[in-house]
Coordinates of C-alpha atoms in Angstrom, one line a residue:
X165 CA -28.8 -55.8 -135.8
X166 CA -30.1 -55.4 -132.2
X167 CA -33.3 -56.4 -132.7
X168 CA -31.3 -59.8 -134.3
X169 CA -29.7 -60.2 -131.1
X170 CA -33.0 -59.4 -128.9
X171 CA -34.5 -62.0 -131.3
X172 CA -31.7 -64.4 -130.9
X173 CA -31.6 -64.1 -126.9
X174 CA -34.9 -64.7 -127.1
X175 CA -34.4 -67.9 -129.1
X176 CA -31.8 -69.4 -127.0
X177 CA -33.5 -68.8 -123.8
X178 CA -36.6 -70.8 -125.4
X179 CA -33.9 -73.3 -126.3
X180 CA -32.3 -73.5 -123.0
X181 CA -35.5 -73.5 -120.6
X182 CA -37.7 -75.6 -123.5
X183 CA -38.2 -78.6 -121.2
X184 CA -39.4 -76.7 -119.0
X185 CA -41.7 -74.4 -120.7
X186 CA -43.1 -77.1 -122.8
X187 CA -46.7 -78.0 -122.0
X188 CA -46.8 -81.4 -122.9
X189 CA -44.3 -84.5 -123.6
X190 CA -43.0 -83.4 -127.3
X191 CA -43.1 -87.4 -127.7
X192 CA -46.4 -88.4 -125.9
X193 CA -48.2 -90.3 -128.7
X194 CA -52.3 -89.4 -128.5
X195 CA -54.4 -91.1 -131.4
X196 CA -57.2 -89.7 -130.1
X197 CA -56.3 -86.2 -131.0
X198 CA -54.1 -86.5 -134.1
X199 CA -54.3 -83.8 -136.6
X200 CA -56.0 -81.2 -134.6
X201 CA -56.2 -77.4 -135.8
X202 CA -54.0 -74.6 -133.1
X203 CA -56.8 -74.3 -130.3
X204 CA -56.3 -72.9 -126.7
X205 CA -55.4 -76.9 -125.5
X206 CA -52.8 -77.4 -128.3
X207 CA -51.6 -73.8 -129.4
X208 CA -50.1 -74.9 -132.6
X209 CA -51.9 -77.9 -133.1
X210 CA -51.2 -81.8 -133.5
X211 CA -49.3 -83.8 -135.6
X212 CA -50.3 -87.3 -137.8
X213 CA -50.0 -89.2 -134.0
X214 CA -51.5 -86.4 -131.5
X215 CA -48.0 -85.1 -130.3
X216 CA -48.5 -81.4 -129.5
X217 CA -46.1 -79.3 -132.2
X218 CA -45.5 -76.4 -129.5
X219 CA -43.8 -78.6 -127.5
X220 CA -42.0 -80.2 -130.3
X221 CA -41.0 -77.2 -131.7
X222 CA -39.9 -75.7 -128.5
X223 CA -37.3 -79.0 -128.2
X224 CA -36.4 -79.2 -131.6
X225 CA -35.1 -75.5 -131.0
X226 CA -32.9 -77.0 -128.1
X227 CA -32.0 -80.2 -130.9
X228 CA -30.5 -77.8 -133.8
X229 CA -29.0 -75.1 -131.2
X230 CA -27.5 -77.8 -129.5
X231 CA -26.1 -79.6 -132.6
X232 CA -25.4 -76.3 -134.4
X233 CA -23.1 -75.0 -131.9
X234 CA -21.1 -78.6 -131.7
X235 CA -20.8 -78.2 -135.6
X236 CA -19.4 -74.9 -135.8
X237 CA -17.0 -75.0 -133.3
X238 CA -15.8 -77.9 -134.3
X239 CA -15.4 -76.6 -137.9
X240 CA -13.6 -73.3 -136.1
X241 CA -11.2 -74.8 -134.4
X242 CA -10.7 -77.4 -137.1
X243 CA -10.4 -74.7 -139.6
X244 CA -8.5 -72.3 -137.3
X245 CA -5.6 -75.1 -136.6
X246 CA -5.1 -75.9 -140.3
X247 CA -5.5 -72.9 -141.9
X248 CA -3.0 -71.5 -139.1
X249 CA -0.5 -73.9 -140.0
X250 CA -0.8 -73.6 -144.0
X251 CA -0.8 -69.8 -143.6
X252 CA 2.2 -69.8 -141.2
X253 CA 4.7 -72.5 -142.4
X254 CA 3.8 -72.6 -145.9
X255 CA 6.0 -74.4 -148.4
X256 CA 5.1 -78.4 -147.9
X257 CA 2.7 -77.5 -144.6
X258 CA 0.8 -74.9 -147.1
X259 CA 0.7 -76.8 -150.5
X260 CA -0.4 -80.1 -148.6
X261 CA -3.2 -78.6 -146.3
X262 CA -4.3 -76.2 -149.2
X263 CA -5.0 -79.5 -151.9
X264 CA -6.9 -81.2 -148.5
X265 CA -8.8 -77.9 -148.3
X266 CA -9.5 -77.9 -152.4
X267 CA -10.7 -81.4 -152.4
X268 CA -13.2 -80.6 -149.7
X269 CA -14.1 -78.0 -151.3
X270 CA -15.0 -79.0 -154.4
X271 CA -18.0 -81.7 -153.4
X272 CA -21.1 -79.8 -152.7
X273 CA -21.7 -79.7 -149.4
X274 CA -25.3 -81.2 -148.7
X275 CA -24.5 -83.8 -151.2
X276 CA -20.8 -84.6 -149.3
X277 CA -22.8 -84.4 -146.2
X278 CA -25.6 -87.0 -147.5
X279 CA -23.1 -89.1 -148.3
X280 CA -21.3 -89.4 -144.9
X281 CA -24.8 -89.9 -143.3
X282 CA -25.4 -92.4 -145.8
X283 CA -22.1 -94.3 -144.6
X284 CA -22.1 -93.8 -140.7
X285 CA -25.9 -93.8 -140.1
X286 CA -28.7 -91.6 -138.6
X287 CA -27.9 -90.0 -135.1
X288 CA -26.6 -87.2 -133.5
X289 CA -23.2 -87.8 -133.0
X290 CA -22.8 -88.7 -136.7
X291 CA -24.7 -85.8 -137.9
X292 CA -22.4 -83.4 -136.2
X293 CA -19.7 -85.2 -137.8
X294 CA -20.7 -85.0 -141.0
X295 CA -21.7 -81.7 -140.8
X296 CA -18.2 -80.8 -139.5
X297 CA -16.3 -82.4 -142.3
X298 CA -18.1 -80.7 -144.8
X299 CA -18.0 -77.2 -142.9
X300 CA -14.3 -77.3 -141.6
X301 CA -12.5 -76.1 -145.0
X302 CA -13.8 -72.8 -145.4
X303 CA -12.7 -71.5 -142.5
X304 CA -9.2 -72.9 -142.8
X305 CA -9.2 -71.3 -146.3
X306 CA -10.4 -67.7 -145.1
X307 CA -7.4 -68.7 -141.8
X308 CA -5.1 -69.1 -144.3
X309 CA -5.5 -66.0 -146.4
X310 CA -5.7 -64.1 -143.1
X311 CA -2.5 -65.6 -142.2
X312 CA -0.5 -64.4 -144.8
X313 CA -1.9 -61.5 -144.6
X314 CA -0.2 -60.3 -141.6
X315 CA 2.6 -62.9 -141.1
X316 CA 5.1 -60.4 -142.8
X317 CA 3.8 -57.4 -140.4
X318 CA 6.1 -55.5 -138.4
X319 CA 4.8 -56.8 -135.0
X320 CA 5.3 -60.0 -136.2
X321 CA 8.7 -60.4 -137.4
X322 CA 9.7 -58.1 -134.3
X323 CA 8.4 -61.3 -132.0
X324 CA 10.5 -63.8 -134.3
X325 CA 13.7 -61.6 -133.8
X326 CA 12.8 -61.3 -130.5
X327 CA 13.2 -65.3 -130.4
X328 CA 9.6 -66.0 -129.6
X329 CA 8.4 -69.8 -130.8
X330 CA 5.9 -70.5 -133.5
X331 CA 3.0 -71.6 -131.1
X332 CA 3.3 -68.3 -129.0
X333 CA 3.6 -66.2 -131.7
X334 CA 0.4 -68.0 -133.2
X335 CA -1.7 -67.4 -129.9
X336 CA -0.4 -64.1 -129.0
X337 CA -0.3 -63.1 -132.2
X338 CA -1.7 -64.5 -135.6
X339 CA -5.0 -65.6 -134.1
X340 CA -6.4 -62.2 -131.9
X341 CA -5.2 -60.3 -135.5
X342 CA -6.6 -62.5 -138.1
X343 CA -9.9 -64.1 -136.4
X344 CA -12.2 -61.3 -136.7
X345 CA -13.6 -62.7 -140.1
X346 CA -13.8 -66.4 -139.0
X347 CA -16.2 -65.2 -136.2
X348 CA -18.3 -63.9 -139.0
X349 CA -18.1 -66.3 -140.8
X350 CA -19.5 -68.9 -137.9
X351 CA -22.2 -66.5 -136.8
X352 CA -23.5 -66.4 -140.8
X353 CA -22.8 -70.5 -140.8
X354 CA -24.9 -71.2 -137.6
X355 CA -27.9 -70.9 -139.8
X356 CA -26.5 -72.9 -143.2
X357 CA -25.6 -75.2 -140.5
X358 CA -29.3 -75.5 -139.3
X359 CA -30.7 -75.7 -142.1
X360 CA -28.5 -78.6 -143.1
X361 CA -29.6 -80.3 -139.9
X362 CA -33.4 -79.3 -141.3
X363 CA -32.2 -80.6 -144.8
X364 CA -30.9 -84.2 -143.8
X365 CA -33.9 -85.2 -141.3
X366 CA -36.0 -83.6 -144.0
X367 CA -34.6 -86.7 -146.0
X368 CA -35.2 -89.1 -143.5
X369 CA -31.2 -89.6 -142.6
X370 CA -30.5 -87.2 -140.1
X371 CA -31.8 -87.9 -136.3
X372 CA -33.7 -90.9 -134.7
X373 CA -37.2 -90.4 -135.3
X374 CA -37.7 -89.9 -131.3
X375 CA -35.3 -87.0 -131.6
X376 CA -38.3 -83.3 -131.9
X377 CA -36.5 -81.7 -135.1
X378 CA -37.9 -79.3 -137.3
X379 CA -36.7 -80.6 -140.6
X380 CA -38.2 -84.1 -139.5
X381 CA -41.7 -81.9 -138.5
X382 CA -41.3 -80.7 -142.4
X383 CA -41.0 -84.1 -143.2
X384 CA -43.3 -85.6 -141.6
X385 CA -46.5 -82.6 -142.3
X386 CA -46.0 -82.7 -145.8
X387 CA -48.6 -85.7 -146.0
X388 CA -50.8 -83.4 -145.1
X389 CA -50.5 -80.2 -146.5
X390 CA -53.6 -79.9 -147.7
X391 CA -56.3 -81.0 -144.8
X392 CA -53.2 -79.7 -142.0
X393 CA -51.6 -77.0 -143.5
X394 CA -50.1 -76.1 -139.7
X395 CA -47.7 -79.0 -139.3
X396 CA -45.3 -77.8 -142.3
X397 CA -46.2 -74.1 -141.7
X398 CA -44.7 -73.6 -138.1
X399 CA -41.6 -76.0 -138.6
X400 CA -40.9 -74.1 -141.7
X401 CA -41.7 -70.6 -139.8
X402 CA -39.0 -71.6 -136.9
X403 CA -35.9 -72.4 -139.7
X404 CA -36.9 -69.6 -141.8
X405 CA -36.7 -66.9 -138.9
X406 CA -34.1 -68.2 -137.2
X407 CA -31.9 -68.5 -140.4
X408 CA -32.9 -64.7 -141.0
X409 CA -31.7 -63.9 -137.4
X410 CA -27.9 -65.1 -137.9
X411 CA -27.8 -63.8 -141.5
X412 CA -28.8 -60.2 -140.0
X413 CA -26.2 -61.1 -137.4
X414 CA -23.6 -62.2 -139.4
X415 CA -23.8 -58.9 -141.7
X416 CA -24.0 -57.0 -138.5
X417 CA -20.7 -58.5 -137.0
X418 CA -18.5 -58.3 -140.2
X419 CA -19.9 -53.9 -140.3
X420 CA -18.5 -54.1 -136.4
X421 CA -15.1 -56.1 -136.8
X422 CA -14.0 -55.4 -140.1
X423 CA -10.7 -53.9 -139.6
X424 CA -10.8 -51.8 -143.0
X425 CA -13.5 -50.0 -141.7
X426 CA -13.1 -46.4 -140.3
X427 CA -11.4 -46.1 -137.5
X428 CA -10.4 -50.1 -137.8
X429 CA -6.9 -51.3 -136.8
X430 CA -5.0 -54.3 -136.5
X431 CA -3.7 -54.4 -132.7
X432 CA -1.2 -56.4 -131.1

């Protein structure tokens, strides 16, 4: 797990300090040297119009952190609010928010996604919508089994005689108790939600084409797989790894904050 998290430092600080660090415009169009093989001028080559696919790649790591992170805390606090409020009320509150969570459950998830990009159009704004809606009910379903879970606890039926209201008792008390797994959960979705990004400009209905994503590199390179192997190979490379890195992460977090563990508790 550390050498995840020296691997993902590492990956946001490319992220974060990629316009800088790039050597050339990851847009500048040169004909002149389109397709050229990694060389000490373009360390990972060309693409099909001469742009340089370091410097792409470098930005396309700030594109899908960047949109990544907007997605899944979006879909936490989403998730968090509704599956709070199911959990916590329950009778009409539950059974109404648990059929929402069902129904969006029950569409598979690129496909649902497709079809919101497919309604609202290319761009990043929509993308992170779409990704959100299709990402928001898992966590309020794990919220709301977390929720009853401790709602019946001691501590908490000590702050409702004590004549505490619902939204402090839910701050102070529900949430810091119940959302160790969510934060699991989002560190293991970063990378399904990045390679849904990769997935939906793969298929042409994700981000402008001015916008440096990898999925759109994969896209466009598969045209020449055979005479420039390099321009799918690198794209692909970045998702893979960085898809490995919150998977490790993810498993990491849930062997740290699992409460059932030895030596866990549930605090107040």
């Amino acid at each position: 797990m550390l050498f995840a998290l020296a691997a993902l430092l590492v990956f946001i600080g490319i992220a974060l300090f990629a316009p800088l660090i790039s050597p050339y415009d990851p847009n500048a169009i040169d004909l002149k040297n389109k397709n050229l093989s990694p060389s000490g001028e373009h360390l990972l080559g060309t693409d099909y119009l001469g742009r340089d696919l370091f410097s792409r790649i470098l930005i396309g790591a700030w594109t899908s952190l960047s949109i990544a992170s907007g997605v899944v805390l979006t879909s936490l606090f989403l998730g968090t609010a509704a599956g709070c409020a199911a959990g916590y009320y329950g009778g009409f509150a539950d059974e109404s928010i648990s059929r929402i969570i069902d129904i969006f459950l029950s569409f598979p998830g690129i496909i649902f996604a497709l079809t919101i990009m497919g309604v609202l159009g290319s761009g990043v704004f929509n993308l992170m919508l779409a990704l959100s809606i299709v990402h928001w009910a898992k966590y309020a379903r794990m919220m709301r089994g977390q929720v009853l879970s401790v709602k019946k606890q001691e501590f908490i039926l000590s702050a409702i005689t004590g004549g505490a209201g619902d939204f402090h008792i839910i701050r102070k008390h529900i949430v810091p108790n119940t959302i160790a797994p969510l934060l699991v959960l989002a560190t293991i979705d970063f990378g399904h939600v990045i390679l849904s990004i990769a997935t939906l400009s793969f298929l042409g209905i994700g981000l402008p084409a001015d916008v440096p994503e990898w999925g759109a590199m994969l896209s466009a390179g598969k045209e020449f797989m055979r005479t420039a192997p390099y321009q799918t190979v690198f794209p692909g490379l970045a998702i893979t790894v960085i898809v490995v890195i919150f998977s490790i992460l993810g498993d990491g977090m849930r062997d740290i904050l699992d409460p059932n563990r030895e030596g866990g508790e549930i605090y107040s």
